[in-house]
Tab-separated table of N, CA and C in Angstrom:
chain	number	residue	atom	x	y	z
A	602	UNK	N	-6.373	2.833	-26.815
A	602	UNK	CA	-5.451	3.321	-26.113
A	602	UNK	C	-3.781	3.271	-26.642
A	603	UNK	N	-3.215	4.107	-26.880
A	603	UNK	CA	-2.066	4.364	-27.823
A	603	UNK	C	-0.590	3.287	-26.211
A	604	UNK	N	-0.043	2.410	-27.016
A	604	UNK	CA	1.015	1.691	-26.367
A	604	UNK	C	1.923	1.997	-26.767
A	605	UNK	N	2.670	1.638	-25.421
A	605	UNK	CA	4.647	1.834	-26.410
A	605	UNK	C	5.022	0.380	-26.672
A	606	UNK	N	5.850	0.271	-27.664
A	606	UNK	CA	5.831	-1.266	-27.896
A	606	UNK	C	7.149	-1.627	-27.101
A	607	UNK	N	8.554	-0.876	-26.656
A	607	UNK	CA	9.251	-1.309	-25.934
A	607	UNK	C	8.706	-1.693	-24.322
A	608	UNK	N	7.622	-0.661	-23.860
A	608	UNK	CA	7.150	-1.151	-22.364
A	608	UNK	C	6.151	-2.321	-22.672
A	609	UNK	N	5.202	-2.576	-23.833
A	609	UNK	CA	4.556	-3.756	-23.745
A	609	UNK	C	5.709	-5.284	-23.726
A	610	UNK	N	6.722	-4.823	-24.777
A	610	UNK	CA	7.766	-5.695	-24.543
A	610	UNK	C	8.075	-6.214	-22.783
A	611	UNK	N	8.576	-5.240	-22.360
A	611	UNK	CA	8.910	-5.061	-20.611
A	611	UNK	C	7.893	-5.711	-19.855
A	612	UNK	N	6.599	-5.273	-20.111
A	612	UNK	CA	5.379	-5.897	-19.442
A	612	UNK	C	5.252	-7.585	-19.762
A	613	UNK	N	5.834	-7.911	-20.956
A	613	UNK	CA	5.241	-9.189	-21.205
A	613	UNK	C	6.579	-10.167	-20.862
A	614	UNK	N	7.712	-9.512	-19.933
A	614	UNK	CA	8.570	-10.744	-19.262
A	614	UNK	C	8.427	-10.580	-17.910
A	615	UNK	N	7.326	-9.774	-17.475
A	615	UNK	CA	7.179	-10.125	-15.908
A	615	UNK	C	6.595	-11.173	-15.675
A	616	UNK	N	7.034	-11.773	-14.553
A	616	UNK	CA	6.428	-13.405	-14.010
A	616	UNK	C	4.868	-12.675	-13.797
A	617	UNK	N	3.804	-13.776	-13.400
A	617	UNK	CA	2.562	-13.780	-12.688
A	617	UNK	C	2.545	-12.975	-11.518
A	618	UNK	N	3.802	-13.830	-10.653
A	618	UNK	CA	3.995	-13.429	-9.189
A	618	UNK	C	4.289	-11.959	-8.903
A	619	UNK	N	5.295	-11.237	-9.678
A	619	UNK	CA	6.165	-9.898	-9.830
A	619	UNK	C	4.823	-9.127	-10.001
A	620	UNK	N	3.966	-9.629	-11.195
A	620	UNK	CA	2.998	-8.676	-11.435
A	620	UNK	C	1.887	-8.255	-10.402
A	621	UNK	N	1.258	-9.647	-10.088
A	621	UNK	CA	0.563	-9.553	-8.781
A	621	UNK	C	0.980	-9.171	-7.823
A	622	UNK	N	2.241	-8.882	-7.228
A	622	UNK	CA	2.919	-8.119	-6.295
A	622	UNK	C	2.907	-6.702	-6.381
A	623	UNK	N	3.319	-6.096	-7.844
A	623	UNK	CA	2.783	-4.892	-7.950
A	623	UNK	C	1.370	-4.176	-7.749
A	624	UNK	N	0.872	-5.405	-8.223
A	624	UNK	CA	-0.945	-4.842	-8.247
A	624	UNK	C	-1.475	-4.823	-7.107
A	625	UNK	N	-0.752	-5.446	-5.922
A	625	UNK	CA	-1.112	-5.402	-4.578
A	625	UNK	C	-0.531	-4.306	-3.686
A	626	UNK	N	0.756	-4.321	-3.880
A	626	UNK	CA	1.236	-2.962	-3.501
A	626	UNK	C	0.278	-1.758	-3.538
A	627	UNK	N	0.360	-1.634	-5.261
A	627	UNK	CA	-0.503	-0.563	-5.379
A	627	UNK	C	-2.325	-0.340	-4.828
A	628	UNK	N	-2.687	-1.519	-4.494
A	628	UNK	CA	-4.099	-1.846	-4.038
A	628	UNK	C	-4.092	-1.600	-2.634
A	629	UNK	N	-2.640	-2.114	-1.746
A	629	UNK	CA	-2.357	-1.394	-0.097
A	629	UNK	C	-2.586	-0.030	-0.281
A	630	UNK	N	-1.529	0.743	-1.306
A	630	UNK	CA	-1.306	2.146	-1.053
A	630	UNK	C	-2.476	2.965	-1.013
A	631	UNK	N	-3.804	2.349	-2.337
A	631	UNK	CA	-4.626	3.258	-2.500
A	631	UNK	C	-5.695	3.549	-1.291
A	632	UNK	N	-5.436	1.799	-0.520
A	632	UNK	CA	-6.149	1.955	0.626
A	632	UNK	C	-5.945	2.973	1.955
A	633	UNK	N	-4.854	2.925	1.732
A	633	UNK	CA	-3.816	3.473	3.213
A	633	UNK	C	-4.414	5.318	2.535
A	634	UNK	N	-4.568	5.538	0.959
A	634	UNK	CA	-5.162	6.532	0.600
A	634	UNK	C	-6.496	7.142	1.032
A	635	UNK	N	-7.311	6.103	0.964
A	635	UNK	CA	-8.661	6.185	1.181
A	635	UNK	C	-9.194	6.069	2.675
A	636	UNK	N	-8.340	6.090	3.559
A	636	UNK	CA	-8.493	5.891	4.817
A	636	UNK	C	-7.817	7.022	5.106
A	637	UNK	N	-6.800	7.753	4.831
A	637	UNK	CA	-6.716	8.917	4.816
A	637	UNK	C	-7.848	10.005	4.737
A	638	UNK	N	-8.163	9.955	3.605
A	638	UNK	CA	-9.089	10.869	3.185
A	638	UNK	C	-10.132	10.820	3.906
A	639	UNK	N	-10.604	9.605	4.492
A	639	UNK	CA	-11.700	9.513	4.831
A	639	UNK	C	-11.937	10.049	6.362
A	640	UNK	N	-10.596	9.998	6.691
A	640	UNK	CA	-10.111	10.681	8.193
A	640	UNK	C	-9.975	12.184	8.339
A	641	UNK	N	-9.959	12.679	7.059
A	641	UNK	CA	-9.243	14.221	6.743
A	641	UNK	C	-8.296	14.243	7.122
A	642	UNK	N	-7.373	13.319	7.015
A	642	UNK	CA	-5.518	13.195	7.335
A	642	UNK	C	-4.747	13.606	6.205
A	643	UNK	N	-3.459	13.784	6.365
A	643	UNK	CA	-2.574	13.770	5.387
A	643	UNK	C	-1.864	12.574	5.483
A	644	UNK	N	-0.364	12.644	4.574
A	644	UNK	CA	0.663	11.659	4.641
A	644	UNK	C	1.280	12.199	5.881
A	645	UNK	N	1.698	13.481	6.262
A	645	UNK	CA	2.096	14.363	6.985
A	645	UNK	C	1.880	13.616	8.433
A	646	UNK	N	0.033	13.747	8.570
A	646	UNK	CA	-0.446	13.240	9.718
A	646	UNK	C	-0.161	11.777	10.174
A	647	UNK	N	-0.114	10.895	9.283
A	647	UNK	CA	0.238	9.567	9.262
A	647	UNK	C	1.980	9.603	9.796
A	648	UNK	N	2.532	10.282	9.159
A	648	UNK	CA	4.173	10.110	9.160
A	648	UNK	C	4.245	10.383	11.040
A	649	UNK	N	3.538	11.333	11.393
A	649	UNK	CA	3.726	12.279	12.853
A	649	UNK	C	3.319	10.700	13.859
A	650	UNK	N	2.409	9.902	13.376
A	650	UNK	CA	1.804	9.163	14.171
A	650	UNK	C	2.414	7.924	14.322
A	651	UNK	N	3.484	7.731	13.233
A	651	UNK	CA	4.169	6.642	13.260
A	651	UNK	C	5.787	6.866	13.691
A	652	UNK	N	5.931	8.322	14.251
A	652	UNK	CA	7.116	8.436	14.120
A	652	UNK	C	8.258	8.384	12.961
A	653	UNK	N	7.501	8.261	11.677
A	653	UNK	CA	8.597	8.725	10.650
A	653	UNK	C	8.456	9.746	9.744
A	654	UNK	N	9.310	9.966	9.199
A	654	UNK	CA	9.432	11.098	8.088
A	654	UNK	C	8.323	11.019	6.927
A	655	UNK	N	7.805	12.451	6.377
A	655	UNK	CA	6.998	12.302	5.658
A	655	UNK	C	7.604	11.602	3.971
A	656	UNK	N	8.608	11.606	3.742
A	656	UNK	CA	9.545	11.321	3.016
A	656	UNK	C	9.096	9.382	2.810
A	657	UNK	N	9.733	9.080	3.945
A	657	UNK	CA	9.462	7.761	4.433
A	657	UNK	C	7.745	7.233	3.700
A	658	UNK	N	7.114	8.197	4.418
A	658	UNK	CA	5.613	7.677	4.247
A	658	UNK	C	5.276	7.737	2.738
A	659	UNK	N	5.742	8.865	1.841
A	659	UNK	CA	5.542	8.996	0.787
A	659	UNK	C	5.676	7.615	-0.355
A	660	UNK	N	7.082	7.565	-0.143
A	660	UNK	CA	7.972	6.484	-0.555
A	660	UNK	C	6.915	4.976	-0.335
A	661	UNK	N	6.340	4.881	0.867
A	661	UNK	CA	5.545	3.813	0.987
A	661	UNK	C	4.398	4.037	0.167
A	662	UNK	N	3.733	5.222	0.030
A	662	UNK	CA	2.556	5.412	-0.601
A	662	UNK	C	2.309	5.423	-2.219
A	663	UNK	N	3.880	5.117	-2.646
A	663	UNK	CA	3.881	5.381	-3.826
A	663	UNK	C	3.348	4.244	-4.752
A	664	UNK	N	3.472	2.766	-4.017
A	664	UNK	CA	2.600	1.766	-4.440
A	664	UNK	C	3.604	0.640	-5.073
A	665	UNK	N	5.001	0.731	-5.115
A	665	UNK	CA	6.195	0.171	-5.713
A	665	UNK	C	6.764	0.106	-4.468
A	666	UNK	N	6.484	0.418	-2.791
A	666	UNK	CA	7.399	-0.367	-1.687
A	666	UNK	C	6.678	-1.451	-1.128
A	667	UNK	N	7.490	-2.306	-1.143
A	667	UNK	CA	7.220	-3.666	-0.276
A	667	UNK	C	6.893	-3.287	0.921
A	668	UNK	N	6.066	-3.402	0.985
A	668	UNK	CA	5.539	-3.030	2.862
A	668	UNK	C	5.544	-4.581	3.905
A	669	UNK	N	6.136	-4.898	4.516
A	669	UNK	CA	6.382	-5.608	5.549
A	669	UNK	C	4.571	-5.826	6.088
A	670	UNK	N	4.594	-7.159	6.896
A	670	UNK	CA	3.367	-6.961	7.279
A	670	UNK	C	3.068	-6.607	8.820
A	671	UNK	N	4.542	-6.252	9.425
A	671	UNK	CA	4.422	-5.591	10.554
A	671	UNK	C	4.457	-4.243	10.324
A	672	UNK	N	4.844	-3.722	9.071
A	672	UNK	CA	4.741	-2.041	8.954
A	672	UNK	C	3.147	-1.973	8.614
A	673	UNK	N	2.306	-3.043	7.615
A	673	UNK	CA	1.059	-3.095	7.421
A	673	UNK	C	0.566	-2.723	9.024
A	674	UNK	N	0.351	-3.635	9.760
A	674	UNK	CA	-0.157	-3.526	10.857
A	674	UNK	C	-0.013	-2.245	11.674
A	675	UNK	N	1.315	-1.862	11.888
A	675	UNK	CA	1.337	-0.646	12.157
A	675	UNK	C	0.706	0.965	11.643
A	676	UNK	N	0.618	1.026	10.580
A	676	UNK	CA	-0.209	1.672	10.193
A	676	UNK	C	-1.780	1.472	10.128
A	677	UNK	N	-2.164	0.095	9.808
A	677	UNK	CA	-3.315	0.008	10.407
A	677	UNK	C	-3.702	0.534	11.943
A	678	UNK	N	-2.859	0.392	12.737
A	678	UNK	CA	-3.123	0.920	14.577
A	678	UNK	C	-2.787	2.184	14.046
A	679	UNK	N	-2.126	2.604	13.707
A	679	UNK	CA	-2.427	4.067	13.571
A	679	UNK	C	-3.242	5.078	12.935
A	680	UNK	N	-3.819	4.200	12.105
A	680	UNK	CA	-5.346	4.770	11.493
A	680	UNK	C	-6.583	4.611	12.267
A	681	UNK	N	-6.140	3.415	13.318
A	681	UNK	CA	-7.503	3.073	13.818
A	681	UNK	C	-8.309	2.088	12.834
A	682	UNK	N	-7.848	1.537	11.747
A	682	UNK	CA	-8.807	0.735	10.923
A	682	UNK	C	-7.824	-0.012	10.174
A	683	UNK	N	-7.986	-1.044	9.654
A	683	UNK	CA	-7.255	-1.863	8.685
A	683	UNK	C	-7.249	-1.688	7.750
A	684	UNK	N	-5.956	-1.692	7.102
A	684	UNK	CA	-5.527	-1.485	5.660
A	684	UNK	C	-5.818	-2.803	5.065
A	685	UNK	N	-5.725	-3.902	5.435
A	685	UNK	CA	-5.584	-5.256	4.654
A	685	UNK	C	-6.618	-6.407	5.381
A	686	UNK	N	-7.529	-6.683	4.962
A	686	UNK	CA	-8.477	-7.527	5.143
A	686	UNK	C	-8.229	-9.424	4.636
A	687	UNK	N	-8.187	-10.007	5.392
A	687	UNK	CA	-8.061	-11.767	4.713
A	687	UNK	C	-9.568	-11.900	4.922
A	688	UNK	N	-9.565	-12.737	3.816
A	688	UNK	CA	-11.198	-12.854	3.743
A	688	UNK	C	-11.862	-13.825	4.435
A	689	UNK	N	-11.070	-14.994	4.750
A	689	UNK	CA	-11.607	-15.738	5.793
A	689	UNK	C	-10.948	-15.671	7.204
A	690	UNK	N	-10.246	-14.756	7.780
A	690	UNK	CA	-9.930	-14.320	9.033
A	690	UNK	C	-11.094	-13.774	9.902
A	691	UNK	N	-11.682	-14.536	10.615
A	691	UNK	CA	-13.085	-13.991	11.350
A	691	UNK	C	-12.457	-13.441	12.474
A	692	UNK	N	-11.472	-13.589	13.490
A	692	UNK	CA	-11.542	-13.388	14.642
A	692	UNK	C	-11.288	-11.835	14.701
A	693	UNK	N	-11.194	-10.814	15.516
A	693	UNK	CA	-11.109	-9.694	16.317
A	693	UNK	C	-9.872	-9.112	15.692
A	694	UNK	N	-9.646	-8.217	14.818
A	694	UNK	CA	-8.563	-7.461	14.407
A	694	UNK	C	-7.239	-7.382	15.503
A	695	UNK	N	-6.202	-7.885	15.101
A	695	UNK	CA	-4.947	-7.844	15.851
A	695	UNK	C	-4.152	-6.490	15.715
A	696	UNK	N	-4.491	-6.050	14.670
A	696	UNK	CA	-3.860	-4.872	14.469
A	696	UNK	C	-4.270	-3.437	15.131
A	697	UNK	N	-5.524	-3.515	15.127
A	697	UNK	CA	-5.937	-1.970	15.507
A	697	UNK	C	-6.371	-2.181	17.021
C-alpha cells in the first residue's frame, strides 16, 4: 500500500486514546449502517424516527462524530436493536 509521509507523521502523533476513540466511532457508525441495511431503512428513515434532520444523522454516521451514550440509546431504541453491546452486561437491554 502506498503511504503518504506527511500523513504517516501525523498518525504517529495521535495518542492511543484518540486512536481508540476514532476506531470506536467508526465501528459504531458501521454497526448503525448494518442495522439500517438489515431492516431496509435509510438514513432519512432513521432521522424521521429520531425527529432529527437527515443532515444531522449523516454527520453522526460519518464515523467522526462523538456520539453520547444518550444518543446511542436513542438510536438503539429507534432501530429496535442494540447498537453497542457491553460484553459483561447480562441484564435485559435498557435501550430497546
